[in-house]
XYZ file of N, CA and C in Angstrom:
351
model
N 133.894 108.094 -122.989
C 133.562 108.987 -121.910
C 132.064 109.248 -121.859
N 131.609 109.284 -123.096
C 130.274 109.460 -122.982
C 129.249 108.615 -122.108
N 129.477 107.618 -122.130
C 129.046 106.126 -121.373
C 129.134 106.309 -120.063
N 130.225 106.727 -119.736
C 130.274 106.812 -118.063
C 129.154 107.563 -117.405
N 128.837 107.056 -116.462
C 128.017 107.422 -115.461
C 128.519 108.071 -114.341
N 128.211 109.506 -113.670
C 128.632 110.058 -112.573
C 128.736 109.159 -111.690
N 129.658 109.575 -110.471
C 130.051 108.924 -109.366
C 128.352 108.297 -109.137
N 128.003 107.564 -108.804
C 126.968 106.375 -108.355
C 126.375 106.901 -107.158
N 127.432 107.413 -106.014
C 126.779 107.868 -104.781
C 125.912 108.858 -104.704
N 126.533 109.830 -105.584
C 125.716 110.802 -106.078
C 123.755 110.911 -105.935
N 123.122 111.647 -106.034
C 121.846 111.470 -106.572
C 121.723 111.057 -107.522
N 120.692 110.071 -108.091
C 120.354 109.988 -109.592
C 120.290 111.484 -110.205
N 120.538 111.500 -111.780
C 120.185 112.706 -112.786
C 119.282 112.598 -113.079
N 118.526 113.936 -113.366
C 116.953 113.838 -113.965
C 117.071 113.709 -115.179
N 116.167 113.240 -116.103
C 116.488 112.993 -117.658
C 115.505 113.443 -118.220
N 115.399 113.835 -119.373
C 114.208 114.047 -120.007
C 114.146 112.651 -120.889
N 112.930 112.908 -121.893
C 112.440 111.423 -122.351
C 113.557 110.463 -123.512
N 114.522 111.777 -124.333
C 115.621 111.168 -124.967
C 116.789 110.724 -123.644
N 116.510 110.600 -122.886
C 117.822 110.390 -121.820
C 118.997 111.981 -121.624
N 118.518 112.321 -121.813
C 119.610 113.632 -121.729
C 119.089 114.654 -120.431
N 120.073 114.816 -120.058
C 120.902 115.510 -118.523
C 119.720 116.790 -118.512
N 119.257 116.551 -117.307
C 118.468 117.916 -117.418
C 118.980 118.523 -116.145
N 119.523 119.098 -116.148
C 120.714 120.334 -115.314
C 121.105 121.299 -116.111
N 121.812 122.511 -114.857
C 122.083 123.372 -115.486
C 123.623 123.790 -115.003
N 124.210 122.296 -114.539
C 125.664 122.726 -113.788
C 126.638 121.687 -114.106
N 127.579 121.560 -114.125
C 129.221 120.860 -115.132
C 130.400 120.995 -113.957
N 130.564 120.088 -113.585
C 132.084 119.841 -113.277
C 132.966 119.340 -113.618
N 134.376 120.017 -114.120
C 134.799 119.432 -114.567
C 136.220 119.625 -114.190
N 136.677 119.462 -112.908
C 137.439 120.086 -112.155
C 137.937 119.114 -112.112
N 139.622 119.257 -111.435
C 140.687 118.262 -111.725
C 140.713 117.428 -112.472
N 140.822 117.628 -113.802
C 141.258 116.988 -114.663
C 142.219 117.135 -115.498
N 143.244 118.161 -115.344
C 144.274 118.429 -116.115
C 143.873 119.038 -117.460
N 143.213 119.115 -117.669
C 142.453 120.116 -119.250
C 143.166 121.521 -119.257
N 143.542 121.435 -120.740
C 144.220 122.528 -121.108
C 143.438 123.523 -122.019
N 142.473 122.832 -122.595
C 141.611 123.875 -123.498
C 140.139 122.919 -123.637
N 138.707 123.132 -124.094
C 137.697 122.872 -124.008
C 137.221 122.109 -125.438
N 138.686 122.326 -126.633
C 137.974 121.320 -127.748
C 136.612 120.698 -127.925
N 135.747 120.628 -128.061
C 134.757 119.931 -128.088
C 133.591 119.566 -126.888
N 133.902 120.714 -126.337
C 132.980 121.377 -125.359
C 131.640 121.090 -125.531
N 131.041 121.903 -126.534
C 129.755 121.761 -126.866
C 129.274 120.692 -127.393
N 129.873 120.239 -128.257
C 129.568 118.829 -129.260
C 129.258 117.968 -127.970
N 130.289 118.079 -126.794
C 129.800 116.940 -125.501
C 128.522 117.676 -124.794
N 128.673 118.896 -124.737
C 127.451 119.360 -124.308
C 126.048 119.288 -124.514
N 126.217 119.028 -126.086
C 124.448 118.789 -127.095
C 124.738 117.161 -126.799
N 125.470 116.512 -126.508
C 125.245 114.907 -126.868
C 124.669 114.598 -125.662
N 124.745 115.785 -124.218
C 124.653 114.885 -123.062
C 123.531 115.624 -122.476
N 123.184 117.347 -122.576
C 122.380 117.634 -121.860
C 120.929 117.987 -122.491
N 120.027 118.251 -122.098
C 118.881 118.563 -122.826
C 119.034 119.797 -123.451
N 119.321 121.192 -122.689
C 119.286 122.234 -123.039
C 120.729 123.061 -122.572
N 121.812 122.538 -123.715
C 123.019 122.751 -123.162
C 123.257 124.577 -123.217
N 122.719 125.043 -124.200
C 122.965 126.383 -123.792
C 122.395 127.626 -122.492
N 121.869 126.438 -121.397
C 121.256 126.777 -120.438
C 122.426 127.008 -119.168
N 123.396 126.319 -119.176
C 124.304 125.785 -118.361
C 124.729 127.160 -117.737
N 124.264 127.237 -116.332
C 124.459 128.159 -115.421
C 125.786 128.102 -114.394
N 126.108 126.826 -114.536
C 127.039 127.224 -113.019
C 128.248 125.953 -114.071
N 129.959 126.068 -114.154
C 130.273 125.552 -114.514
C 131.934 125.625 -113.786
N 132.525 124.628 -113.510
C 133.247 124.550 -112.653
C 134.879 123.840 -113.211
N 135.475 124.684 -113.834
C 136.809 124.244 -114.484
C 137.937 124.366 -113.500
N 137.837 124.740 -112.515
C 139.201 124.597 -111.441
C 140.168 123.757 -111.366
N 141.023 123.823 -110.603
C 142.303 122.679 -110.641
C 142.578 121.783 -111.845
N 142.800 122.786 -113.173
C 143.059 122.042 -114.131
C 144.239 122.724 -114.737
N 144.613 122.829 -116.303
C 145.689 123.634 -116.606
C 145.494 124.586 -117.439
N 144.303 125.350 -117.306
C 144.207 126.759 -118.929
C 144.799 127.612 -117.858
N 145.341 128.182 -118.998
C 145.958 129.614 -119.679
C 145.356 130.516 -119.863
N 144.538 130.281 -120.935
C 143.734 131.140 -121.696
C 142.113 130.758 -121.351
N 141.242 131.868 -121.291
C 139.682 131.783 -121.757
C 139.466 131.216 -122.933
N 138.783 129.741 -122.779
C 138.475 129.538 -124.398
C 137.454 130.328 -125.224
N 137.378 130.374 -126.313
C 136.495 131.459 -127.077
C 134.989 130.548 -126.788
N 134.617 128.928 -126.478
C 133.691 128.571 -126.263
C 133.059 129.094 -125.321
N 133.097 129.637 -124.008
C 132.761 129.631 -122.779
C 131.927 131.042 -123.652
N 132.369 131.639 -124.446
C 131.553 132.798 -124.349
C 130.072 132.065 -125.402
N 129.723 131.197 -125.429
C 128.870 130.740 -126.301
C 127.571 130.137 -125.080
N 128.197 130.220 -123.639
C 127.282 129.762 -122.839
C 126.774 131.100 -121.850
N 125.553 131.510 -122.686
C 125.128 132.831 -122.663
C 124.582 132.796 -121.417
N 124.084 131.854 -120.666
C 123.206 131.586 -119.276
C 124.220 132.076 -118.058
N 125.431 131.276 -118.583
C 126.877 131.094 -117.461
C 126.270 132.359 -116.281
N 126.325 132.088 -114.619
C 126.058 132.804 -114.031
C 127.294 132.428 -112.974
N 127.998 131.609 -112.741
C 129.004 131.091 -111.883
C 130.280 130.226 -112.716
N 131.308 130.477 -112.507
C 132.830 130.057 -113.170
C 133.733 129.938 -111.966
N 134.104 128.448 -112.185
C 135.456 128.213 -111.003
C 136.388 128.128 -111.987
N 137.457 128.721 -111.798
C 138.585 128.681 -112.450
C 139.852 129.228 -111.434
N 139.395 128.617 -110.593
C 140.374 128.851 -109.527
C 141.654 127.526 -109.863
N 142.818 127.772 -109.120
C 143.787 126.762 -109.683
C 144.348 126.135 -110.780
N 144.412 127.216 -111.910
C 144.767 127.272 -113.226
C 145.887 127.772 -113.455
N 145.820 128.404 -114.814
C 147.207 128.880 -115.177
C 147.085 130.255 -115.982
N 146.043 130.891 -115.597
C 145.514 132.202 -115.809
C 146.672 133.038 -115.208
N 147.518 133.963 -116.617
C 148.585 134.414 -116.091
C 147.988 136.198 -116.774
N 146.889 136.614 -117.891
C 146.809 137.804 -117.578
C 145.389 138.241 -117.484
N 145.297 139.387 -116.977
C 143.716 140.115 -117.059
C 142.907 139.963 -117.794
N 143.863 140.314 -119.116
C 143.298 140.560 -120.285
C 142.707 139.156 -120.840
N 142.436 137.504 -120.624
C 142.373 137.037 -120.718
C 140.970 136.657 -119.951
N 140.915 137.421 -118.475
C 139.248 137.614 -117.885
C 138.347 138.487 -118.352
N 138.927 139.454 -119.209
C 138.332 140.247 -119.817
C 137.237 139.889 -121.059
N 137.702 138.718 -121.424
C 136.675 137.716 -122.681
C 135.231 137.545 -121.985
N 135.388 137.527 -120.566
C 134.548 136.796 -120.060
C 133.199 137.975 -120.145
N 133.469 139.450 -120.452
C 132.735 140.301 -120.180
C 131.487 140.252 -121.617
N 131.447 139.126 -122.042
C 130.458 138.872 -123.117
C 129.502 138.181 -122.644
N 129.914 137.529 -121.170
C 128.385 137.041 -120.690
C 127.541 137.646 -119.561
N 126.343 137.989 -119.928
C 125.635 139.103 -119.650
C 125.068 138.575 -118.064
N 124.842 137.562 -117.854
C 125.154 136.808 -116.461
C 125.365 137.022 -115.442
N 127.132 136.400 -116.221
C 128.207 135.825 -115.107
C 127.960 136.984 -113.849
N 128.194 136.901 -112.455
C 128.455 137.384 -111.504
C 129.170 136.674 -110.929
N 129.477 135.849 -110.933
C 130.656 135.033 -109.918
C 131.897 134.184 -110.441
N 133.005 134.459 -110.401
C 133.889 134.027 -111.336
C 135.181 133.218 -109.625
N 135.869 132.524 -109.860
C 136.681 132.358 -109.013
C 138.262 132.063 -109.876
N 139.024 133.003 -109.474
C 140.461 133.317 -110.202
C 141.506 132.921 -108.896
N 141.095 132.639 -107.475
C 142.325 132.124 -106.949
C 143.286 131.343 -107.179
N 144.253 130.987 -107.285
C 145.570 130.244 -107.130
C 145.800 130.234 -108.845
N 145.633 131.182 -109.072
C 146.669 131.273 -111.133
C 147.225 132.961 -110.745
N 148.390 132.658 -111.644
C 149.441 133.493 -111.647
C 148.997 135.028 -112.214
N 147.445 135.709 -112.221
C 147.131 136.422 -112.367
C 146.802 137.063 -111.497
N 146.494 136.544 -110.026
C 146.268 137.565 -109.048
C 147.186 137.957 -108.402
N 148.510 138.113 -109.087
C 149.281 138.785 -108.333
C 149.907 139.539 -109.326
N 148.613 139.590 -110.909
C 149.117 140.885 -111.587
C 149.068 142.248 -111.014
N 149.627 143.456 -111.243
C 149.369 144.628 -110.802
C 147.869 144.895 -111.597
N 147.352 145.488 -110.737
C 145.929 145.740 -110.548
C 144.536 145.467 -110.856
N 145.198 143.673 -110.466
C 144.073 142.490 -110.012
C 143.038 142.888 -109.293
């Protein structure tokens, strides 16, 4: 996976001089992912300054749960996590460790139709 190259049509990525991703945004949407295992380890292998990562986009996949990684990306200012399997509050509530975040997206998981979503 590491090898692969984004869709082609795309813009080129900017790189710094080791070849590594100089951005500050991740998609990683529809892919069926259930938890983030090795999140970071892909994160230091691919970007320059992975604990920078501002905007990150896990939607249409399958968590449950907030992984305990996400709170390690102290920058995080935007989260799609829309179309998951986010079934309680208390599970968005992890998220209140990043000093950031302002924009989170929780549509289509079985939590917004907890009582007092």
């Amino acid at each position: 996976m590491l090898t692969d190259e984004p869709n082609p049509s795309a813009r080129p990525l900017k790189r710094d001089s080791e070849q590594k991703i100089l951005s500050v945004t991740l998609r990683l949407n529809n892919n069926f992912l259930s938890d983030l295992t090795g999140l970071m380890d892909t994160l230091s292998a691919l970007y320059a300054e992975p604990t920078r990562l501002a905007w990150l986009d896990l939607s249409f996949n399958q968590f449950q749960h907030i992984q305990p990684v996400l709170t390690q990306l102290k920058e995080l200012r935007l989260l799609y996590l829309h179309g998951n399997r986010i079934c309680k509050l208390s599970e968005v509530d992890k998220l209140a460790a990043l000093p950031f975040l302002h924009t989170i997206t929780l549509h289509g998981n079985p939590v917004v139709s907890e009582r007092d979503y």
